[in-house]
PDB file of C-alpha atoms in Angstrom:
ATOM      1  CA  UNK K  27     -37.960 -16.908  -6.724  1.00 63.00           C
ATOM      2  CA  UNK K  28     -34.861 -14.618  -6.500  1.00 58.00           C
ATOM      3  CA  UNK K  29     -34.988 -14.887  -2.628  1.00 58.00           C
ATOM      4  CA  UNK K  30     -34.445 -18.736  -2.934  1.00 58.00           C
ATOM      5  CA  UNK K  31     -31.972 -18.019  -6.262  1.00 54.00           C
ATOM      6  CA  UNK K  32     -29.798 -15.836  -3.692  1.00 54.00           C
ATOM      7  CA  UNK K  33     -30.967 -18.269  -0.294  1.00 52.00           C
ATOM      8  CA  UNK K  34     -29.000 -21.329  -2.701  1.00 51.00           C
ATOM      9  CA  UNK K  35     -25.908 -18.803  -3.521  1.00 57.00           C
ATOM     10  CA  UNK K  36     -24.987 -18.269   0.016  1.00 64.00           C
ATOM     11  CA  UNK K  37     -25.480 -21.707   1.046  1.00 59.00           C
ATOM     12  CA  UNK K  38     -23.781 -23.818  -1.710  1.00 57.00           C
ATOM     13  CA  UNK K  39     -20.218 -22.409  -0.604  1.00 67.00           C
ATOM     14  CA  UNK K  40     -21.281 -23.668   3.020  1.00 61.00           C
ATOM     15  CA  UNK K  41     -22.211 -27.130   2.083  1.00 54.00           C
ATOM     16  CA  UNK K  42     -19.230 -27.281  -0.435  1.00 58.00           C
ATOM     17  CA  UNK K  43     -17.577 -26.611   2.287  1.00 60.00           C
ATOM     18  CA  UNK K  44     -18.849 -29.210   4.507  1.00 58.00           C
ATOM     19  CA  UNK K  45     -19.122 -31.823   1.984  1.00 57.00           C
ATOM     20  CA  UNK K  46     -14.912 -31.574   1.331  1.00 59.00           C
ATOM     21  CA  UNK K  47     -14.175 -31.743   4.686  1.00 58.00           C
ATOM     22  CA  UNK K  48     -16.157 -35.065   5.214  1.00 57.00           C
ATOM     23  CA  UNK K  49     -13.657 -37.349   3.222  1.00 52.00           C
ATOM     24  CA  UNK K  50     -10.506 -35.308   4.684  1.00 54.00           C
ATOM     25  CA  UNK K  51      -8.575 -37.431   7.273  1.00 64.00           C
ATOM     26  CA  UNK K  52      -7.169 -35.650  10.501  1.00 76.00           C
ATOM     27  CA  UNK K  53      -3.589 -35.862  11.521  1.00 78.00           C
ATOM     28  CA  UNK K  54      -2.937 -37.156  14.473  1.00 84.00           C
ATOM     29  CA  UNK K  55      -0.013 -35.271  16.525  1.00 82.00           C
ATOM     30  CA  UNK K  56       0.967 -38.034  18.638  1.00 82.00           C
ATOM     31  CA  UNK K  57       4.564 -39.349  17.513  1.00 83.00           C
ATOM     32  CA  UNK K  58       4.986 -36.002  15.290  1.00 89.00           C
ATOM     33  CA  UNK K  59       7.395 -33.755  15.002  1.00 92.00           C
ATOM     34  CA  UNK K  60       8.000 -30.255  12.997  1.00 95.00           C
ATOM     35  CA  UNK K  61      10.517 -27.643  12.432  1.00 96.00           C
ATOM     36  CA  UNK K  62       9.095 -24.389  12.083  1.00 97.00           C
ATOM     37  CA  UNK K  63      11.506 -21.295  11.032  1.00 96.00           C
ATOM     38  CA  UNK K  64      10.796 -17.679  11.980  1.00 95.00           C
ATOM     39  CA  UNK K  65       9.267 -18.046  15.414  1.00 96.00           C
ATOM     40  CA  UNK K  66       9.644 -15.210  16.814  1.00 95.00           C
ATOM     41  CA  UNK K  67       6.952 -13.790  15.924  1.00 94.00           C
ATOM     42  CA  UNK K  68       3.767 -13.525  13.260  1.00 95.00           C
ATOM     43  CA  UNK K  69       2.232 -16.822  11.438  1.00 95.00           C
ATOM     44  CA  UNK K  70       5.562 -18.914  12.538  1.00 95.00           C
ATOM     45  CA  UNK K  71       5.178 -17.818  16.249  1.00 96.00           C
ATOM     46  CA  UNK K  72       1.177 -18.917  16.245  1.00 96.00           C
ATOM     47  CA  UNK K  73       1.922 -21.695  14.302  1.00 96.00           C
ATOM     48  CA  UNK K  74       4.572 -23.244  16.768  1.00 96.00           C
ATOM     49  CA  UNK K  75       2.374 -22.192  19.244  1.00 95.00           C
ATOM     50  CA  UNK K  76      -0.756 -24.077  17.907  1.00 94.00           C
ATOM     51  CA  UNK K  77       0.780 -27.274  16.820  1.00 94.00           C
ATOM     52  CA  UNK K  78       1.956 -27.618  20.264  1.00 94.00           C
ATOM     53  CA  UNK K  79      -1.182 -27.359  21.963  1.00 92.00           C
ATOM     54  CA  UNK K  80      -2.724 -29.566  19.568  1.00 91.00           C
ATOM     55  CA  UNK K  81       0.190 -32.177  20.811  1.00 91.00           C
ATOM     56  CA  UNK K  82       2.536 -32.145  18.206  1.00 93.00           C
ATOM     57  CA  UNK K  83       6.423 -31.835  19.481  1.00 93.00           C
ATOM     58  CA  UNK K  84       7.570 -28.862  17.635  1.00 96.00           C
ATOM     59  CA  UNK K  85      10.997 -27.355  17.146  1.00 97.00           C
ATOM     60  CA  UNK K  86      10.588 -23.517  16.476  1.00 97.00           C
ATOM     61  CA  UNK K  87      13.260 -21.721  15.029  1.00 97.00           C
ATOM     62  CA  UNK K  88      13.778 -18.319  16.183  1.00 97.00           C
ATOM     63  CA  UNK K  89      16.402 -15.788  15.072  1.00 95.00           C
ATOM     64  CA  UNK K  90      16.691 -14.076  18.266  1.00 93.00           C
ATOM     65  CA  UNK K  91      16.539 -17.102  20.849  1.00 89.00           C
ATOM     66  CA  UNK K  92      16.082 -13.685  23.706  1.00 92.00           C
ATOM     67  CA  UNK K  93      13.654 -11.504  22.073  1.00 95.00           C
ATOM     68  CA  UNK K  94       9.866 -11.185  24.033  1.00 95.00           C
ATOM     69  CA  UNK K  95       9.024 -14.093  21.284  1.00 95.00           C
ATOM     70  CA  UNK K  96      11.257 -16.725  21.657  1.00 95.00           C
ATOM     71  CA  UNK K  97      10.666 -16.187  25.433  1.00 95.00           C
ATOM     72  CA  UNK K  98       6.984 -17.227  25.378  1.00 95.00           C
ATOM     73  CA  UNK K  99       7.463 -19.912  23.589  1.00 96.00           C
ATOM     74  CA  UNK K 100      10.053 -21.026  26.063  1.00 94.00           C
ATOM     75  CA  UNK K 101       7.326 -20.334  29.045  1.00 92.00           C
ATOM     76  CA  UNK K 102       4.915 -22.071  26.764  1.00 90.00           C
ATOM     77  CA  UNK K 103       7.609 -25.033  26.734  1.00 90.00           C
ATOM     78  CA  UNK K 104       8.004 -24.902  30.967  1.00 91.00           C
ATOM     79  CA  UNK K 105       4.096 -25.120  31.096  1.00 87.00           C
ATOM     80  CA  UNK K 106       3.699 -27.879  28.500  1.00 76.00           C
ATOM     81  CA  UNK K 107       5.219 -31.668  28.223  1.00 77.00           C
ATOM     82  CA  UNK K 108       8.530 -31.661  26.956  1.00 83.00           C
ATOM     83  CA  UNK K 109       7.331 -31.132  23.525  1.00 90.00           C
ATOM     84  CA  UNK K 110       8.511 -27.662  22.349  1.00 94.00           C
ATOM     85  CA  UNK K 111      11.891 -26.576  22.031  1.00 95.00           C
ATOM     86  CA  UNK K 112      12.927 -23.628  21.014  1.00 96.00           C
ATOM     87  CA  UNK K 113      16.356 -23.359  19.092  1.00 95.00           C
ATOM     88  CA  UNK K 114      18.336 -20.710  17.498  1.00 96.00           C
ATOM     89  CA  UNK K 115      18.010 -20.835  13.473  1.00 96.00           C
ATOM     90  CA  UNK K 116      19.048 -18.097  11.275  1.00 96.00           C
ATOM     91  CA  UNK K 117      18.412 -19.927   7.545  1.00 95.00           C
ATOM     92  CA  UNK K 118      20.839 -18.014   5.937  1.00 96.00           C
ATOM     93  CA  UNK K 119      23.500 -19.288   8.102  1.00 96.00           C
ATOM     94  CA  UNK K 120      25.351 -22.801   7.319  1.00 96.00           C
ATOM     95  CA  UNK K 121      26.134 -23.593  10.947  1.00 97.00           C
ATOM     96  CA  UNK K 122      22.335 -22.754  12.320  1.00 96.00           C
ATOM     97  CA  UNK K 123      20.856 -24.572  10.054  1.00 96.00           C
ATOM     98  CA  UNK K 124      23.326 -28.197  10.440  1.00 97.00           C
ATOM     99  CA  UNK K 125      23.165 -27.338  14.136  1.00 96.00           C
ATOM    100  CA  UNK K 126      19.040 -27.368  14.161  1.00 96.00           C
ATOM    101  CA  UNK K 127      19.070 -30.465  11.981  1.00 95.00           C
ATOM    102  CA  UNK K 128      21.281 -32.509  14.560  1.00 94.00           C
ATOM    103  CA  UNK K 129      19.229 -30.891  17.572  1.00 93.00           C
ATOM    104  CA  UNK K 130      16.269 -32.596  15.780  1.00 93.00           C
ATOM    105  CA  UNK K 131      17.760 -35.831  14.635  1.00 92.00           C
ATOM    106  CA  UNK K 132      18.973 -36.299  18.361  1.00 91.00           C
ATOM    107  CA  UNK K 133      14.998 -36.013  19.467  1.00 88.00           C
ATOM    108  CA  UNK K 134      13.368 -38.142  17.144  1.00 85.00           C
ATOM    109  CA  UNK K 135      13.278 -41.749  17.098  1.00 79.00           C
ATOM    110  CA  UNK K 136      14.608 -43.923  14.731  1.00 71.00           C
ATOM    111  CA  UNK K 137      11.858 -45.792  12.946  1.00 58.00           C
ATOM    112  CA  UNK K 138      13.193 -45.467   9.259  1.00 52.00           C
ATOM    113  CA  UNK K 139      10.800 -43.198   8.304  1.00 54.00           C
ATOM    114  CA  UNK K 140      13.255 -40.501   8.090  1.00 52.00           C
ATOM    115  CA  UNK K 141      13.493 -38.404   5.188  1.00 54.00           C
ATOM    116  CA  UNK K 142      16.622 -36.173   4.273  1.00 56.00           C
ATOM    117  CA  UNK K 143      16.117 -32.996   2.520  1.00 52.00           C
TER     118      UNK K 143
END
């Protein structure tokens, strides 16, 4: 009895789990764009560097546009289609972040979805 008790305990998180993920709807990347900030390394370096192989065209923001991780995003860029550019963007600077948000505008298309923030 206690071996099924604790046999249920360790499954029911897995087939929670599984059960949530069966109504979730996937994204699809083509026709997407993001901006990612602080790309030059840790979580916003991986992420850049996952959303573009999952082929969504991604603008990563990196505070130092020649450190060792803004340049392998750029040789990620030269191997992939166009779709990752990497700009400089320090956020607490006025003129970084207006310049980013015209270097995106100028990439998108216009559908008049676009949101301002």
């Amino acid at each position: 009895m206690w071996v099924t008790a604790l046999l249920l305990l360790l499954l029911l998180p897995l087939l929670l789990l599984l059960l949530g993920r069966r109504g979730a709807s996937r994204l699809e990347p083509a026709g997407r764009a993001v901006l990612i900030t602080g790309c030059d390394s840790g979580f916003g370096h991986l992420l850049a560097l996952r959303l573009h192989r999952l082929g969504f065209t991604v603008f990563a923001g990196c505070l130092c546009p020649g450190g060792a991780g803004a340049q392998r995003l750029q040789r990620e860029a030269a191997a992939g289609a166009g779709r990752l550019r990497v700009l400089r963007l320090d956020v607490t600077c006025g003129r970084d972040v207006q310049a980013a948000k015209e270097l995106v505008l100028s990439h998108l298309p216009d559908r008049g979805e676009r949101q301002e923030v």
